[in-house]
mmCIF file of C-alpha atoms in Angstrom:
data_model
loop_
_atom_site.group_PDB
_atom_site.id
_atom_site.type_symbol
_atom_site.label_atom_id
_atom_site.label_comp_id
_atom_site.label_asym_id
_atom_site.label_seq_id
_atom_site.Cartn_x
_atom_site.Cartn_y
_atom_site.Cartn_z
ATOM 1 C CA MET L 270 62.838 -74.445 41.207
ATOM 2 C CA SER L 271 62.150 -72.884 44.569
ATOM 3 C CA ASP L 272 65.717 -71.532 44.840
ATOM 4 C CA GLN L 273 65.472 -69.521 41.647
ATOM 5 C CA THR L 274 62.231 -67.730 42.443
ATOM 6 C CA PRO L 275 62.659 -65.044 45.058
ATOM 7 C CA SER L 276 60.280 -65.073 47.928
ATOM 8 C CA VAL L 277 57.475 -62.588 47.851
ATOM 9 C CA GLU L 278 57.684 -61.970 51.537
ATOM 10 C CA GLY L 279 61.280 -60.856 51.319
ATOM 11 C CA GLN L 280 60.606 -58.217 48.776
ATOM 12 C CA GLU L 281 60.084 -54.695 49.919
ATOM 13 C CA LYS L 282 56.854 -53.117 48.865
ATOM 14 C CA GLN L 283 57.533 -50.215 46.546
ATOM 15 C CA PRO L 284 55.502 -47.088 47.212
ATOM 16 C CA VAL L 285 52.683 -46.669 44.758
ATOM 17 C CA GLN L 286 52.859 -43.397 42.932
ATOM 18 C CA GLU L 287 49.765 -41.370 43.261
ATOM 19 C CA THR L 288 48.461 -40.676 39.764
ATOM 20 C CA VAL L 289 44.956 -39.842 40.713
ATOM 21 C CA ASP L 290 45.400 -36.136 40.178
ATOM 22 C CA LYS L 291 46.852 -36.629 36.715
ATOM 23 C CA THR L 292 44.375 -39.173 35.376
ATOM 24 C CA ALA L 293 41.254 -37.706 36.924
ATOM 25 C CA VAL L 294 38.779 -36.339 34.408
ATOM 26 C CA LYS L 295 38.183 -32.701 34.914
ATOM 27 C CA PRO L 296 34.590 -31.521 34.592
ATOM 28 C CA ALA L 297 33.913 -29.793 31.284
ATOM 29 C CA LYS L 298 33.441 -26.081 31.431
ATOM 30 C CA GLN L 299 30.035 -24.869 30.470
ATOM 31 C CA GLU L 300 30.274 -22.578 27.453
ATOM 32 C CA LYS L 301 28.463 -19.337 27.803
ATOM 33 C CA PRO L 302 26.063 -18.536 24.993
ATOM 34 C CA ASP L 303 27.503 -16.227 22.401
ATOM 35 C CA GLN L 304 25.814 -12.893 22.889
ATOM 36 C CA ARG L 305 26.385 -11.933 19.270
ATOM 37 C CA HIS L 306 23.982 -14.624 18.069
ATOM 38 C CA GLY L 307 21.136 -14.191 20.513
ATOM 39 C CA ARG L 308 20.572 -15.458 24.014
ATOM 40 C CA HIS L 309 20.187 -19.074 22.860
ATOM 41 C CA GLY L 310 23.751 -19.457 21.560
ATOM 42 C CA ARG L 311 25.584 -19.312 18.267
ATOM 43 C CA PHE L 312 23.447 -22.050 16.674
ATOM 44 C CA ASP L 313 20.247 -20.112 17.229
ATOM 45 C CA ARG L 314 19.174 -19.877 13.594
ATOM 46 C CA GLY L 315 15.398 -19.956 13.742
ATOM 47 C CA ARG L 316 14.670 -17.753 16.741
ATOM 48 C CA ARG L 317 14.807 -14.095 17.441
ATOM 49 C CA GLY L 318 18.309 -12.726 17.054
ATOM 50 C CA GLY L 319 19.641 -15.577 14.876
ATOM 51 C CA ARG L 320 20.657 -15.382 11.275
ATOM 52 C CA GLY L 321 17.841 -17.734 10.273
ATOM 53 C CA ASP L 322 15.137 -15.215 11.156
ATOM 54 C CA ARG L 323 14.006 -14.287 7.663
ATOM 55 C CA GLY L 324 10.281 -14.207 8.283
ATOM 56 C CA ASP L 325 10.194 -10.464 8.983
ATOM 57 C CA ARG L 326 11.498 -9.460 5.560
ATOM 58 C CA PRO L 327 8.995 -7.418 3.547
ATOM 59 C CA GLU L 328 7.680 -8.946 0.353
ATOM 60 C CA LYS L 329 8.647 -7.515 -3.015
ATOM 61 C CA GLU L 330 6.380 -4.741 -4.199
ATOM 62 C CA PHE L 331 6.903 -5.628 -7.865
ATOM 63 C CA ALA L 332 7.496 -8.932 -9.608
ATOM 64 C CA ASP L 333 9.693 -9.185 -12.669
ATOM 65 C CA LYS L 334 9.927 -11.680 -15.526
ATOM 66 C CA THR L 335 12.505 -11.878 -18.274
ATOM 67 C CA ILE L 336 10.988 -11.865 -21.760
ATOM 68 C CA SER L 337 14.133 -12.404 -23.810
ATOM 69 C CA ILE L 338 17.925 -12.340 -23.535
ATOM 70 C CA LYS L 339 20.070 -12.007 -26.635
ATOM 71 C CA ARG L 340 23.786 -11.837 -27.249
ATOM 72 C CA VAL L 341 24.912 -8.884 -29.333
ATOM 73 C CA ALA L 342 28.238 -8.765 -31.188
ATOM 74 C CA LYS L 343 29.911 -5.492 -32.066
ATOM 75 C CA VAL L 344 32.707 -5.603 -34.634
ATOM 76 C CA VAL L 345 35.700 -3.508 -33.557
ATOM 77 C CA LYS L 346 39.246 -3.145 -34.786
ATOM 78 C CA GLY L 347 40.609 -6.061 -32.768
ATOM 79 C CA GLY L 348 37.736 -8.452 -33.481
ATOM 80 C CA LYS L 349 34.273 -8.822 -31.984
ATOM 81 C CA ARG L 350 33.026 -7.453 -28.688
ATOM 82 C CA PHE L 351 30.129 -9.407 -27.180
ATOM 83 C CA SER L 352 27.445 -8.027 -24.878
ATOM 84 C CA PHE L 353 23.930 -9.001 -23.793
ATOM 85 C CA SER L 354 20.572 -7.278 -24.121
ATOM 86 C CA ALA L 355 17.699 -8.204 -21.787
ATOM 87 C CA LEU L 356 14.008 -7.387 -22.141
ATOM 88 C CA VAL L 357 12.210 -7.530 -18.772
ATOM 89 C CA ALA L 358 8.634 -6.822 -17.672
ATOM 90 C CA VAL L 359 7.809 -5.576 -14.154
ATOM 91 C CA GLY L 360 4.382 -5.413 -12.487
ATOM 92 C CA ASP L 361 2.533 -5.638 -9.192
ATOM 93 C CA GLY L 362 -0.409 -7.751 -10.404
ATOM 94 C CA LYS L 363 -2.838 -4.967 -9.488
ATOM 95 C CA GLY L 364 -2.858 -2.816 -12.607
ATOM 96 C CA LYS L 365 0.695 -1.442 -12.765
ATOM 97 C CA VAL L 366 3.120 -2.773 -15.368
ATOM 98 C CA GLY L 367 6.216 -1.652 -17.230
ATOM 99 C CA VAL L 368 8.716 -2.958 -19.798
ATOM 100 C CA GLY L 369 12.427 -2.140 -19.880
ATOM 101 C CA LEU L 370 15.487 -2.904 -21.986
ATOM 102 C CA GLY L 371 18.991 -3.238 -20.563
ATOM 103 C CA LYS L 372 22.392 -3.826 -22.162
ATOM 104 C CA ALA L 373 25.640 -4.853 -20.470
ATOM 105 C CA ARG L 374 28.682 -7.084 -20.805
ATOM 106 C CA GLU L 375 27.187 -9.609 -18.342
ATOM 107 C CA ILE L 376 23.653 -11.040 -18.138
ATOM 108 C CA PRO L 377 22.929 -10.098 -14.470
ATOM 109 C CA ASP L 378 23.925 -6.486 -15.123
ATOM 110 C CA ALA L 379 21.747 -6.342 -18.227
ATOM 111 C CA VAL L 380 18.733 -7.733 -16.327
ATOM 112 C CA ARG L 381 19.263 -5.281 -13.469
ATOM 113 C CA LYS L 382 19.391 -2.332 -15.886
ATOM 114 C CA ALA L 383 16.236 -3.570 -17.621
ATOM 115 C CA ILE L 384 14.382 -3.821 -14.281
ATOM 116 C CA ASP L 385 15.404 -0.280 -13.337
ATOM 117 C CA HIS L 386 14.307 0.998 -16.742
ATOM 118 C CA ALA L 387 10.946 -0.805 -16.482
ATOM 119 C CA ARG L 388 10.225 0.640 -13.031
ATOM 120 C CA LYS L 389 10.792 4.148 -14.355
ATOM 121 C CA ASN L 390 8.328 3.631 -17.226
ATOM 122 C CA MET L 391 5.291 2.039 -15.590
ATOM 123 C CA LEU L 392 1.682 2.680 -16.483
ATOM 124 C CA ILE L 393 -1.635 2.025 -14.761
ATOM 125 C CA VAL L 394 -3.942 -0.334 -16.662
ATOM 126 C CA PRO L 395 -7.708 0.317 -16.269
ATOM 127 C CA LEU L 396 -9.374 -3.003 -15.437
ATOM 128 C CA ILE L 397 -12.991 -4.034 -15.039
ATOM 129 C CA GLY L 398 -12.905 -6.977 -12.706
ATOM 130 C CA THR L 399 -10.391 -9.401 -14.185
ATOM 131 C CA THR L 400 -10.453 -8.224 -17.819
ATOM 132 C CA VAL L 401 -9.968 -5.137 -19.963
ATOM 133 C CA PRO L 402 -12.826 -2.652 -20.496
ATOM 134 C CA HIS L 403 -13.066 -2.892 -24.306
ATOM 135 C CA GLU L 404 -11.451 -4.279 -27.446
ATOM 136 C CA VAL L 405 -8.342 -2.561 -28.761
ATOM 137 C CA SER L 406 -5.962 -3.072 -31.682
ATOM 138 C CA THR L 407 -2.535 -1.426 -32.002
ATOM 139 C CA ARG L 408 0.580 -1.692 -34.121
ATOM 140 C CA PHE L 409 4.226 -1.128 -33.363
ATOM 141 C CA GLY L 410 6.766 -1.592 -36.120
ATOM 142 C CA ALA L 411 5.855 -4.751 -38.008
ATOM 143 C CA SER L 412 3.822 -6.257 -35.134
ATOM 144 C CA LYS L 413 0.090 -5.973 -34.562
ATOM 145 C CA ILE L 414 -1.775 -7.004 -31.410
ATOM 146 C CA ILE L 415 -5.510 -7.338 -30.688
ATOM 147 C CA LEU L 416 -6.899 -7.460 -27.144
ATOM 148 C CA LYS L 417 -10.486 -8.491 -26.409
ATOM 149 C CA PRO L 418 -12.305 -8.680 -23.062
ATOM 150 C CA ALA L 419 -13.355 -12.148 -21.915
ATOM 151 C CA SER L 420 -15.802 -13.620 -19.400
ATOM 152 C CA PRO L 421 -14.578 -14.827 -15.980
ATOM 153 C CA GLY L 422 -12.903 -18.220 -16.123
ATOM 154 C CA THR L 423 -11.507 -17.820 -19.625
ATOM 155 C CA GLY L 424 -7.932 -17.242 -18.533
ATOM 156 C CA VAL L 425 -5.139 -15.458 -20.360
ATOM 157 C CA ILE L 426 -5.256 -16.633 -23.973
ATOM 158 C CA ALA L 427 -1.889 -15.310 -25.088
ATOM 159 C CA GLY L 428 1.691 -16.370 -25.493
ATOM 160 C CA GLY L 429 5.225 -15.054 -25.375
ATOM 161 C CA ALA L 430 5.807 -11.456 -24.391
ATOM 162 C CA VAL L 431 2.073 -10.618 -24.466
ATOM 163 C CA ARG L 432 1.258 -13.217 -21.822
ATOM 164 C CA VAL L 433 4.061 -12.113 -19.498
ATOM 165 C CA ILE L 434 2.966 -8.462 -19.601
ATOM 166 C CA LEU L 435 -0.735 -9.215 -19.093
ATOM 167 C CA GLU L 436 -0.099 -11.532 -16.141
ATOM 168 C CA LEU L 437 2.117 -8.964 -14.417
ATOM 169 C CA ALA L 438 -0.551 -6.310 -15.046
ATOM 170 C CA GLY L 439 -3.118 -8.393 -13.150
ATOM 171 C CA VAL L 440 -5.309 -9.410 -16.103
ATOM 172 C CA LYS L 441 -6.912 -12.807 -15.450
ATOM 173 C CA ASP L 442 -9.324 -13.197 -18.397
ATOM 174 C CA ILE L 443 -8.556 -11.915 -21.883
ATOM 175 C CA LEU L 444 -8.465 -12.960 -25.545
ATOM 176 C CA THR L 445 -5.496 -11.859 -27.661
ATOM 177 C CA LYS L 446 -4.218 -12.293 -31.180
ATOM 178 C CA SER L 447 -0.809 -11.284 -32.524
ATOM 179 C CA LEU L 448 -0.426 -10.682 -36.248
ATOM 180 C CA LYS L 449 2.540 -10.303 -38.599
ATOM 181 C CA SER L 450 5.914 -10.035 -36.857
ATOM 182 C CA SER L 451 6.576 -12.121 -33.742
ATOM 183 C CA ASN L 452 9.599 -10.121 -32.633
ATOM 184 C CA PRO L 453 9.420 -10.021 -28.797
ATOM 185 C CA HIS L 454 10.559 -6.383 -28.634
ATOM 186 C CA ASN L 455 7.905 -5.191 -31.080
ATOM 187 C CA LEU L 456 5.221 -7.371 -29.464
ATOM 188 C CA ALA L 457 6.055 -6.061 -25.991
ATOM 189 C CA LYS L 458 5.887 -2.444 -27.133
ATOM 190 C CA ALA L 459 2.687 -3.063 -29.115
ATOM 191 C CA THR L 460 1.102 -4.612 -26.004
ATOM 192 C CA MET L 461 2.127 -1.641 -23.883
ATOM 193 C CA CYS L 462 0.631 0.740 -26.480
ATOM 194 C CA ALA L 463 -2.601 -1.277 -26.426
ATOM 195 C CA LEU L 464 -2.812 -1.158 -22.625
ATOM 196 C CA MET L 465 -2.059 2.567 -22.706
ATOM 197 C CA SER L 466 -4.978 3.222 -25.067
ATOM 198 C CA LEU L 467 -7.555 1.514 -22.807
ATOM 199 C CA LYS L 468 -10.157 3.818 -21.270
ATOM 200 C CA THR L 469 -12.954 3.303 -18.795
ATOM 201 C CA ILE L 470 -16.491 4.637 -19.199
ATOM 202 C CA GLU L 471 -15.826 7.352 -16.629
ATOM 203 C CA LYS L 472 -12.723 8.489 -18.523
ATOM 204 C CA VAL L 473 -14.602 8.677 -21.851
ATOM 205 C CA ALA L 474 -17.442 10.637 -20.235
ATOM 206 C CA GLU L 475 -14.915 13.052 -18.768
ATOM 207 C CA ILE L 476 -13.279 13.565 -22.166
ATOM 208 C CA ARG L 477 -16.665 14.215 -23.809
ATOM 209 C CA GLU L 478 -17.740 16.420 -20.895
ATOM 210 C CA LYS L 479 -20.850 14.367 -20.183
ATOM 211 C CA LYS L 480 -22.326 13.368 -16.887
ATOM 212 C CA MET L 481 -22.785 9.731 -15.987
#
């Protein structure tokens, strides 16, 4: 047994290869902050200079609400061509409101056209506090609308297109009644005609050339 195993003493010690330089962990390089995204680095989203800084954006001057969207079909030689019509109301909640109609092949384009049209045709609504100055009744087409002033705390008693327009105009308390046709286009235009016919006491005195 002892003859087969070579003696350890007789063996020559082999030189150990130095592998320290190859296996040593090099210190990680410190990445410099990306100057394009602010001094705090590329993940600086909520501080100054980052893409997450959205707090400085100005608020919208006018709010818009869609009253109705309908699909329209036009019969042509090759079949039917479909498009969309959008009725949108725009207002600032402080007495300015407008209604616009837009038509396009896609819904977003139709809404955008309606908003542009409404901003070009805005009117100033005379308000006394949170309600209208007097009762008014108007007709447009087959629709008829009645607006009555209400005491504070009543709210907007209306529905459909009438409610959307009054809320965007800044009316908080009012009583309304729609008669005959409930077509949203006719109701919207009848409401705009009613708001256009409102007059304050000062305006009536000026028309009659009387002093207050």
